[in-house]
Short mmCIF file of C-alpha atoms in Angstrom, two decimals:
data_model
loop_
_atom_site.label_atom_id
_atom_site.label_comp_id
_atom_site.label_asym_id
_atom_site.label_seq_id
_atom_site.Cartn_x
_atom_site.Cartn_y
_atom_site.Cartn_z
CA UNK C 944 15.76 144.75 -75.81
CA UNK C 945 17.94 147.85 -75.55
CA UNK C 946 15.89 150.77 -74.38
CA UNK C 947 18.57 153.33 -73.92
CA UNK C 948 18.72 156.09 -76.57
CA UNK C 949 21.55 156.38 -78.84
CA UNK C 950 24.93 156.51 -77.79
CA UNK C 951 23.97 155.45 -74.27
CA UNK C 952 23.93 151.55 -74.60
CA UNK C 953 27.00 150.40 -72.61
CA UNK C 954 28.07 148.13 -75.84
CA UNK C 955 28.91 151.39 -77.92
CA UNK C 956 33.08 151.73 -78.26
CA UNK C 957 34.28 154.70 -76.92
CA UNK C 958 31.85 154.75 -74.28
CA UNK C 959 31.85 151.73 -72.31
CA UNK C 960 31.22 152.54 -68.68
CA UNK C 961 31.84 149.42 -66.27
CA UNK C 962 33.60 147.70 -68.93
CA UNK C 963 37.04 149.19 -68.76
CA UNK C 964 38.86 151.63 -71.55
CA UNK C 965 41.33 151.62 -73.65
CA UNK C 966 42.25 154.90 -72.05
CA UNK C 967 45.56 155.45 -70.39
CA UNK C 968 43.56 157.68 -67.69
CA UNK C 969 41.54 156.07 -65.17
CA UNK C 970 37.76 155.93 -65.41
CA UNK C 971 37.17 158.39 -62.09
CA UNK C 972 39.44 161.43 -63.68
CA UNK C 973 37.63 161.10 -67.19
CA UNK C 974 34.93 163.50 -67.65
CA UNK C 975 31.38 162.53 -67.09
CA UNK C 976 28.70 164.39 -69.10
CA UNK C 977 26.58 166.56 -67.34
CA UNK C 978 22.89 165.76 -67.28
CA UNK C 979 20.63 168.99 -67.90
CA UNK C 980 17.43 168.90 -65.71
CA UNK C 981 15.75 171.05 -68.26
CA UNK C 982 16.76 168.65 -71.30
CA UNK C 983 14.01 167.86 -73.73
CA UNK C 984 13.96 165.95 -76.45
CA UNK C 985 16.64 167.39 -79.58
CA UNK C 986 18.94 168.25 -77.19
CA UNK C 987 22.66 168.16 -78.78
CA UNK C 988 24.17 165.73 -76.43
CA UNK C 989 20.97 163.49 -76.75
CA UNK C 990 20.60 163.36 -72.67
CA UNK C 991 17.16 161.85 -71.17
CA UNK C 992 14.56 164.39 -70.38
CA UNK C 993 13.49 164.85 -67.05
CA UNK C 994 9.87 163.35 -65.97
CA UNK C 995 7.52 166.30 -65.94
CA UNK C 996 6.86 166.40 -62.61
CA UNK C 997 10.60 167.08 -61.79
CA UNK C 998 11.06 169.62 -64.42
CA UNK C 999 11.00 173.63 -63.66
CA UNK C 1000 8.36 175.56 -65.27
CA UNK C 1001 9.24 177.14 -68.55
CA UNK C 1002 11.35 180.41 -67.47
CA UNK C 1003 12.13 179.87 -64.33
CA UNK C 1004 14.83 180.39 -63.00
CA UNK C 1005 17.00 177.53 -61.28
CA UNK C 1006 19.29 178.52 -58.35
CA UNK C 1007 22.61 178.05 -59.06
CA UNK C 1008 23.82 174.54 -57.93
CA UNK C 1009 26.76 174.20 -55.27
CA UNK C 1010 29.57 171.75 -56.11
CA UNK C 1011 31.98 169.84 -53.95
CA UNK C 1012 35.35 169.61 -55.80
CA UNK C 1013 35.14 170.67 -59.25
CA UNK C 1014 32.59 173.18 -60.45
CA UNK C 1015 31.22 173.59 -64.49
CA UNK C 1016 33.83 175.24 -65.60
CA UNK C 1017 36.17 172.16 -65.38
CA UNK C 1018 33.42 169.58 -66.26
CA UNK C 1019 32.73 168.60 -62.57
CA UNK C 1020 30.11 166.84 -61.30
CA UNK C 1021 27.07 168.54 -59.16
CA UNK C 1022 26.37 167.35 -55.85
CA UNK C 1023 22.54 167.25 -56.12
CA UNK C 1024 21.86 169.49 -53.24
CA UNK C 1025 18.65 170.05 -52.89
CA UNK C 1026 17.22 173.90 -52.23
CA UNK C 1027 13.99 175.60 -50.68
CA UNK C 1028 14.06 173.90 -47.25
CA UNK C 1029 10.80 173.84 -45.20
CA UNK C 1030 9.53 176.41 -42.77
CA UNK C 1031 10.99 176.11 -39.34
CA UNK C 1032 14.55 175.77 -40.65
CA UNK C 1033 17.49 176.84 -38.32
CA UNK C 1034 18.89 179.18 -40.59
CA UNK C 1035 17.03 182.22 -39.42
CA UNK C 1036 14.52 182.45 -42.17
CA UNK C 1037 10.81 181.86 -41.48
CA UNK C 1038 10.19 180.03 -45.12
CA UNK C 1039 8.09 182.48 -46.55
CA UNK C 1040 9.76 183.86 -49.44
CA UNK C 1041 12.99 183.75 -47.99
CA UNK C 1042 12.02 186.37 -45.20
CA UNK C 1043 14.36 186.53 -41.96
CA UNK C 1044 12.75 185.46 -38.91
CA UNK C 1045 11.61 188.33 -36.34
CA UNK C 1046 14.48 188.78 -33.69
CA UNK C 1047 12.02 189.57 -30.88
CA UNK C 1048 14.81 189.84 -28.21
CA UNK C 1049 16.57 192.24 -30.15
CA UNK C 1050 13.49 194.15 -30.49
CA UNK C 1051 12.78 194.20 -27.30
CA UNK C 1052 16.25 195.49 -26.39
CA UNK C 1053 16.12 198.23 -28.72
CA UNK C 1054 12.44 199.47 -27.47
CA UNK C 1055 13.71 199.45 -23.98
CA UNK C 1056 16.92 201.21 -24.82
CA UNK C 1057 14.76 204.07 -26.89
CA UNK C 1058 12.09 204.74 -23.66
CA UNK C 1059 15.51 205.16 -21.42
CA UNK C 1060 16.80 207.36 -23.83
CA UNK C 1061 13.42 209.44 -23.96
CA UNK C 1062 13.29 209.25 -20.38
CA UNK C 1063 16.44 210.53 -19.70
CA UNK C 1064 16.08 213.69 -22.17
CA UNK C 1065 12.77 214.62 -20.75
CA UNK C 1066 14.43 214.55 -17.19
CA UNK C 1067 17.24 216.87 -18.32
CA UNK C 1068 15.02 219.17 -20.10
CA UNK C 1069 12.70 218.88 -17.02
CA UNK C 1070 15.14 219.44 -14.46
CA UNK C 1071 16.39 222.64 -16.33
CA UNK C 1072 13.08 223.89 -16.86
CA UNK C 1073 12.12 223.78 -13.52
CA UNK C 1074 15.38 225.32 -12.19
CA UNK C 1075 15.03 228.28 -14.55
CA UNK C 1076 11.67 229.18 -12.42
CA UNK C 1077 13.00 229.20 -9.37
CA UNK C 1078 13.28 232.61 -8.14
CA UNK C 1079 16.43 232.74 -5.91
CA UNK C 1080 15.78 236.14 -4.29
CA UNK C 1081 16.97 235.36 -0.55
CA UNK C 1082 20.56 236.12 0.31
CA UNK C 1083 21.36 234.66 3.57
CA UNK C 1084 24.78 235.56 3.02
CA UNK C 1085 23.52 239.15 4.42
CA UNK C 1086 22.35 237.58 7.56
CA UNK C 1087 25.30 238.37 10.42
CA UNK C 1088 26.42 236.48 13.41
CA UNK C 1089 24.68 233.32 12.84
CA UNK C 1090 24.98 230.23 14.98
CA UNK C 1091 26.81 227.12 14.16
CA UNK C 1092 25.63 224.54 11.68
CA UNK C 1093 24.13 221.21 13.12
CA UNK C 1094 23.34 217.86 11.69
CA UNK C 1095 20.63 217.60 9.21
CA UNK C 1096 18.79 220.26 6.90
CA UNK C 1097 16.78 223.14 8.87
CA UNK C 1098 14.44 224.67 6.60
CA UNK C 1099 12.27 227.85 7.44
CA UNK C 1100 8.96 227.89 5.21
CA UNK C 1101 6.99 230.76 5.19
CA UNK C 1102 3.61 231.48 4.12
CA UNK C 1103 3.33 234.72 3.16
CA UNK C 1104 -0.33 237.38 2.12
CA UNK C 1105 1.51 238.62 -0.82
CA UNK C 1106 -1.18 239.47 -3.31
CA UNK C 1107 1.80 239.60 -6.06
CA UNK C 1108 0.21 238.66 -9.70
CA UNK C 1109 -3.60 238.58 -8.62
CA UNK C 1110 -6.23 240.61 -9.85
CA UNK C 1111 -8.94 242.39 -7.82
CA UNK C 1112 -11.70 239.60 -8.75
CA UNK C 1113 -8.95 236.84 -7.57
CA UNK C 1114 -8.68 239.01 -4.02
CA UNK C 1115 -12.34 239.33 -3.59
CA UNK C 1116 -12.61 235.32 -4.54
CA UNK C 1117 -10.04 234.21 -2.09
CA UNK C 1118 -10.79 236.82 0.82
CA UNK C 1119 -7.12 238.38 0.84
CA UNK C 1120 -8.29 242.00 1.14
CA UNK C 1121 -6.18 244.33 -0.53
CA UNK C 1122 -3.20 245.50 2.12
CA UNK C 1123 0.09 246.82 0.78
CA UNK C 1124 3.27 245.17 1.17
CA UNK C 1125 3.98 241.52 2.59
CA UNK C 1126 3.25 239.88 6.07
CA UNK C 1127 4.03 236.25 7.14
CA UNK C 1128 0.74 234.44 7.58
CA UNK C 1129 2.49 231.59 8.73
CA UNK C 1130 5.93 230.08 9.76
CA UNK C 1131 7.32 226.68 9.93
CA UNK C 1132 10.99 224.99 10.94
CA UNK C 1133 11.17 221.80 9.33
CA UNK C 1134 14.30 219.43 10.41
CA UNK C 1135 15.20 217.01 8.13
CA UNK C 1136 17.53 214.37 9.35
CA UNK C 1137 18.39 211.06 10.19
CA UNK C 1138 15.89 210.58 12.92
CA UNK C 1139 13.03 211.69 10.51
CA UNK C 1140 11.50 214.97 9.87
CA UNK C 1141 10.49 217.43 12.84
CA UNK C 1142 7.61 220.17 11.66
CA UNK C 1143 7.81 223.28 14.14
CA UNK C 1144 4.77 225.78 14.01
CA UNK C 1145 6.42 229.09 15.20
CA UNK C 1146 3.08 231.49 16.01
CA UNK C 1147 3.17 234.44 14.18
CA UNK C 1148 2.41 236.42 17.55
CA UNK C 1149 5.58 234.96 19.03
CA UNK C 1150 7.34 237.54 21.66
CA UNK C 1151 10.71 238.02 19.82
CA UNK C 1152 13.80 240.26 20.47
CA UNK C 1153 14.71 242.14 16.79
CA UNK C 1154 18.68 242.05 17.00
CA UNK C 1155 21.37 243.89 15.36
CA UNK C 1156 21.09 243.08 11.62
CA UNK C 1157 22.44 244.53 8.24
CA UNK C 1158 19.83 245.58 6.04
CA UNK C 1159 19.06 243.84 3.06
CA UNK C 1160 18.70 246.41 0.92
CA UNK C 1161 20.63 249.64 2.24
CA UNK C 1162 23.60 247.59 3.57
CA UNK C 1163 23.79 249.72 6.89
CA UNK C 1164 23.82 247.94 10.06
CA UNK C 1165 21.46 248.39 12.49
CA UNK C 1166 22.14 248.13 16.25
CA UNK C 1167 19.71 245.91 18.39
CA UNK C 1168 18.20 247.94 21.18
CA UNK C 1169 16.44 245.17 23.09
CA UNK C 1170 13.13 245.40 21.16
CA UNK C 1171 10.44 243.16 21.25
CA UNK C 1172 7.57 242.39 19.12
CA UNK C 1173 5.69 239.95 17.17
CA UNK C 1174 7.54 237.19 14.94
CA UNK C 1175 5.74 238.68 11.98
CA UNK C 1176 6.76 242.10 12.39
CA UNK C 1177 10.28 241.25 11.40
CA UNK C 1178 9.67 240.75 8.26
CA UNK C 1179 7.39 243.10 7.63
CA UNK C 1180 10.33 245.48 8.99
CA UNK C 1181 13.03 244.15 6.31
CA UNK C 1182 12.05 241.16 4.63
CA UNK C 1183 13.19 237.15 4.59
CA UNK C 1184 16.85 238.02 5.70
CA UNK C 1185 15.69 239.61 9.01
CA UNK C 1186 12.61 236.86 9.72
CA UNK C 1187 15.84 234.28 9.36
CA UNK C 1188 18.18 236.83 11.51
CA UNK C 1189 15.37 236.82 14.05
CA UNK C 1190 14.56 233.23 14.47
CA UNK C 1191 18.46 232.05 14.55
CA UNK C 1192 19.07 235.14 17.42
CA UNK C 1193 15.80 233.83 19.60
CA UNK C 1194 16.26 230.05 18.72
CA UNK C 1195 19.99 229.56 18.25
CA UNK C 1196 18.94 227.30 15.33
CA UNK C 1197 21.21 227.41 12.00
CA UNK C 1198 18.72 228.07 9.09
CA UNK C 1199 19.67 226.17 6.06
CA UNK C 1200 17.39 227.35 3.99
CA UNK C 1201 14.29 229.55 3.21
CA UNK C 1202 11.25 228.66 1.26
CA UNK C 1203 8.06 231.04 0.94
CA UNK C 1204 4.84 231.10 -1.24
CA UNK C 1205 2.17 233.39 -1.46
CA UNK C 1206 -1.32 233.43 -1.57
CA UNK C 1207 -1.95 232.49 -5.04
CA UNK C 1208 0.96 230.30 -5.61
CA UNK C 1209 -0.85 228.13 -2.74
CA UNK C 1210 -4.69 227.90 -3.99
CA UNK C 1211 -3.10 227.14 -7.85
CA UNK C 1212 -1.06 224.44 -6.32
CA UNK C 1213 -4.19 222.90 -4.66
CA UNK C 1214 -5.98 223.46 -7.78
CA UNK C 1215 -3.29 222.03 -10.22
CA UNK C 1216 -3.51 218.14 -8.47
CA UNK C 1217 -7.48 218.12 -8.30
CA UNK C 1218 -7.69 219.06 -4.83
CA UNK C 1219 -6.71 217.75 -1.29
CA UNK C 1220 -8.60 215.18 0.33
CA UNK C 1221 -9.16 216.28 4.04
CA UNK C 1222 -11.07 215.13 7.69
CA UNK C 1223 -12.56 217.83 9.15
CA UNK C 1224 -13.38 216.72 12.69
CA UNK C 1225 -15.52 219.52 13.69
CA UNK C 1226 -17.51 222.16 11.39
CA UNK C 1227 -16.31 225.61 11.58
CA UNK C 1228 -16.84 228.96 9.96
CA UNK C 1229 -15.10 232.16 9.39
CA UNK C 1230 -15.94 235.48 7.63
CA UNK C 1231 -12.76 237.18 7.49
CA UNK C 1232 -10.97 234.04 5.80
CA UNK C 1233 -14.20 233.13 3.99
CA UNK C 1234 -14.29 229.48 5.77
CA UNK C 1235 -17.66 227.21 5.96
CA UNK C 1236 -16.50 223.91 6.46
CA UNK C 1237 -18.73 220.99 7.27
CA UNK C 1238 -17.76 218.09 9.65
CA UNK C 1239 -16.56 215.17 7.98
CA UNK C 1240 -14.64 213.78 4.74
CA UNK C 1241 -14.40 216.53 1.88
CA UNK C 1242 -12.07 217.77 -1.00
CA UNK C 1243 -10.73 221.47 -0.70
CA UNK C 1244 -10.46 223.10 -3.63
CA UNK C 1245 -7.90 226.32 -4.01
CA UNK C 1246 -9.97 228.82 -2.54
CA UNK C 1247 -11.11 226.43 0.23
CA UNK C 1248 -7.61 225.38 0.93
CA UNK C 1249 -6.28 228.81 1.49
CA UNK C 1250 -9.55 229.42 3.76
CA UNK C 1251 -9.22 226.62 6.13
CA UNK C 1252 -5.14 227.74 6.42
CA UNK C 1253 -5.98 231.14 7.39
CA UNK C 1254 -8.40 230.70 9.68
CA UNK C 1255 -8.33 231.45 13.18
CA UNK C 1256 -10.85 233.64 14.70
CA UNK C 1257 -13.16 230.83 14.62
CA UNK C 1258 -10.98 228.52 17.24
CA UNK C 1259 -10.29 229.06 21.10
CA UNK C 1260 -6.87 228.79 20.71
CA UNK C 1261 -6.55 231.47 17.61
CA UNK C 1262 -3.02 231.35 16.21
CA UNK C 1263 -2.00 228.17 18.01
CA UNK C 1264 -4.79 226.52 16.68
CA UNK C 1265 -4.50 227.48 13.08
CA UNK C 1266 -0.79 226.33 13.14
CA UNK C 1267 -2.29 222.99 13.55
CA UNK C 1268 -4.17 222.97 10.68
CA UNK C 1269 -1.47 224.60 8.66
CA UNK C 1270 0.50 221.61 9.83
CA UNK C 1271 -2.24 219.31 8.78
CA UNK C 1272 -2.76 220.80 5.68
CA UNK C 1273 0.72 221.06 4.37
CA UNK C 1274 1.73 217.51 5.17
CA UNK C 1275 -1.37 215.97 3.75
CA UNK C 1276 -0.83 218.05 0.31
CA UNK C 1277 2.50 216.82 0.19
CA UNK C 1278 1.42 213.33 0.82
CA UNK C 1279 -1.26 213.18 -1.75
CA UNK C 1280 1.05 215.40 -4.25
CA UNK C 1281 4.43 212.89 -4.59
CA UNK C 1282 1.80 210.07 -5.51
CA UNK C 1283 2.62 207.99 -8.97
CA UNK C 1284 -0.53 209.49 -10.27
CA UNK C 1285 0.76 212.94 -9.76
CA UNK C 1286 4.39 212.23 -10.81
CA UNK C 1287 4.31 210.05 -13.94
CA UNK C 1288 1.45 211.78 -15.32
CA UNK C 1289 2.62 214.83 -16.96
CA UNK C 1290 -0.71 216.31 -17.51
CA UNK C 1291 -0.67 216.89 -13.31
CA UNK C 1292 2.83 217.05 -12.95
CA UNK C 1293 3.99 219.89 -15.06
CA UNK C 1294 0.84 222.04 -14.16
CA UNK C 1295 1.48 221.33 -10.54
CA UNK C 1296 4.97 222.12 -10.47
CA UNK C 1297 4.56 225.67 -12.76
CA UNK C 1298 2.06 226.76 -10.20
CA UNK C 1299 4.09 226.40 -7.20
CA UNK C 1300 7.42 227.65 -9.10
CA UNK C 1301 5.77 230.52 -10.24
CA UNK C 1302 5.41 231.92 -7.03
CA UNK C 1303 7.87 230.13 -4.81
CA UNK C 1304 10.81 232.61 -3.23
CA UNK C 1305 13.90 230.68 -2.26
CA UNK C 1306 17.58 231.32 -1.20
CA UNK C 1307 20.07 231.46 -3.31
CA UNK C 1308 22.05 228.21 -2.58
CA UNK C 1309 18.50 226.48 -2.57
CA UNK C 1310 19.00 223.54 -5.17
CA UNK C 1311 16.24 221.57 -6.78
CA UNK C 1312 17.59 218.63 -5.01
CA UNK C 1313 17.42 220.15 -1.62
CA UNK C 1314 13.81 221.34 -2.44
CA UNK C 1315 12.80 218.36 -3.31
CA UNK C 1316 14.37 216.96 -0.01
CA UNK C 1317 11.81 219.23 1.95
CA UNK C 1318 9.03 218.18 -0.15
CA UNK C 1319 9.50 214.49 0.72
CA UNK C 1320 10.58 215.34 4.20
CA UNK C 1321 7.20 217.12 4.38
CA UNK C 1322 5.06 214.21 3.00
CA UNK C 1323 7.13 212.07 5.62
CA UNK C 1324 5.55 214.07 8.45
CA UNK C 1325 1.80 212.69 7.56
CA UNK C 1326 3.64 209.38 6.61
CA UNK C 1327 3.92 208.65 10.30
CA UNK C 1328 8.11 208.82 10.28
CA UNK C 1329 7.99 212.36 11.70
CA UNK C 1330 7.00 214.54 13.99
CA UNK C 1331 4.97 217.61 14.11
CA UNK C 1332 4.62 219.98 16.73
CA UNK C 1333 4.20 224.00 18.02
CA UNK C 1334 6.81 225.76 19.60
CA UNK C 1335 6.35 224.64 23.18
CA UNK C 1336 4.79 228.03 24.89
CA UNK C 1337 5.34 228.97 28.64
CA UNK C 1338 2.85 231.91 28.85
CA UNK C 1339 1.92 235.47 27.06
CA UNK C 1340 2.56 239.41 27.56
CA UNK C 1341 -1.15 240.00 26.78
CA UNK C 1342 -0.84 239.63 23.31
CA UNK C 1343 2.58 238.14 22.52
CA UNK C 1344 3.39 234.33 22.89
CA UNK C 1345 6.41 233.83 25.12
CA UNK C 1346 8.46 230.62 24.22
CA UNK C 1347 9.60 227.67 27.24
CA UNK C 1348 13.23 228.96 27.20
CA UNK C 1349 14.14 225.54 28.94
CA UNK C 1350 11.89 223.16 26.08
CA UNK C 1351 13.30 225.55 23.69
CA UNK C 1352 16.98 224.66 24.67
CA UNK C 1353 16.27 221.02 24.76
CA UNK C 1354 14.54 220.79 21.42
CA UNK C 1355 17.59 222.72 19.62
CA UNK C 1356 20.38 220.31 21.14
CA UNK C 1357 18.38 217.75 20.06
CA UNK C 1358 17.47 218.96 16.44
CA UNK C 1359 21.54 220.10 16.40
CA UNK C 1360 22.62 216.52 16.99
CA UNK C 1361 19.86 215.11 14.71
CA UNK C 1362 18.57 213.34 18.00
CA UNK C 1363 14.65 211.89 18.08
CA UNK C 1364 12.83 214.73 19.46
CA UNK C 1365 11.43 213.78 22.74
CA UNK C 1366 10.08 217.66 23.30
CA UNK C 1367 6.20 218.23 23.22
CA UNK C 1368 4.84 221.50 22.04
CA UNK C 1369 1.25 222.97 22.11
#
């Protein structure tokens, strides 16, 4: 019994498959009818319908079939290629509605590039912001008869009693008084070289000779007369330029950069970083500076820090003991400021930088790079990489402290040659 539909019997004439043909063309070259997968009863070519399980839903689009050799326009044949591969295929798709598989490596790369770009822009913006705030007021080109430069870099760091920008309430709170003008409350030479930093305090009562100098404002030349006075009097007489000239003349050491900070700026920096942790070995009080410290570990705020570095009447060594406390505090301040918690935290970094730069006075050749090197050299003093000392003293004139000339000569020679400092101070 023949179950094939009409015209599909192998016995019908003109369409005998597998039994040869009378045509001149070989069987492979003759067109074969296409089989429509959605054919149903009544289809004109009477092709057999597909089973229901294989028929697409009504109205659904059938994806185009790829062909090999011939296409539909030429009555070619279908390859039977199956579409819609399963999940996890290797063609970059995740199998969910043809959505591309996420490229995590590419995402990470572009995220890193974006972060680097943001950091670069922020760094450049910060640099120009900070550079614009630097007050380059000191002109070291006005200093005459300067010593030859040596190896390394020498900074003259000055803490002045400037009350600039302070209200009456601020002066009372910080026990600064209301004296007119500016004087130097502390002076230090910081040498930054290949053998580690060396911090040398210059007592303000040091006995020095005022040399010939050119007035910073008048431009007039004032010849030296051999007059001796206290070191801080040079600053009061004609400002930073004469102070540098006096230090260089009496030490024979070339000063490369000048840095000065006033009372308000010093206190504001300490408050901006949240205070400075100090270990005070012995309790002391001083009504002049407002100091009142118990012994032991404690955190000093700006007001307390200023009192700590200014106190001298509470100590037997007066100014010499005060300079030691100043060295200790400044090195600790630098060490606790240059930490990831401050540098990487914009809410701490910018207030700290702003507090310092607002009152910082430097020489006209000072760059942010040089200022940063000074800061980290100061930190190195506390970190054990350097040395802190007072200027060697041989005696006094009754009120002024006289420097030990032999030790001073050896000290300057070691600094100029960037050698390890072996000289001891008071």
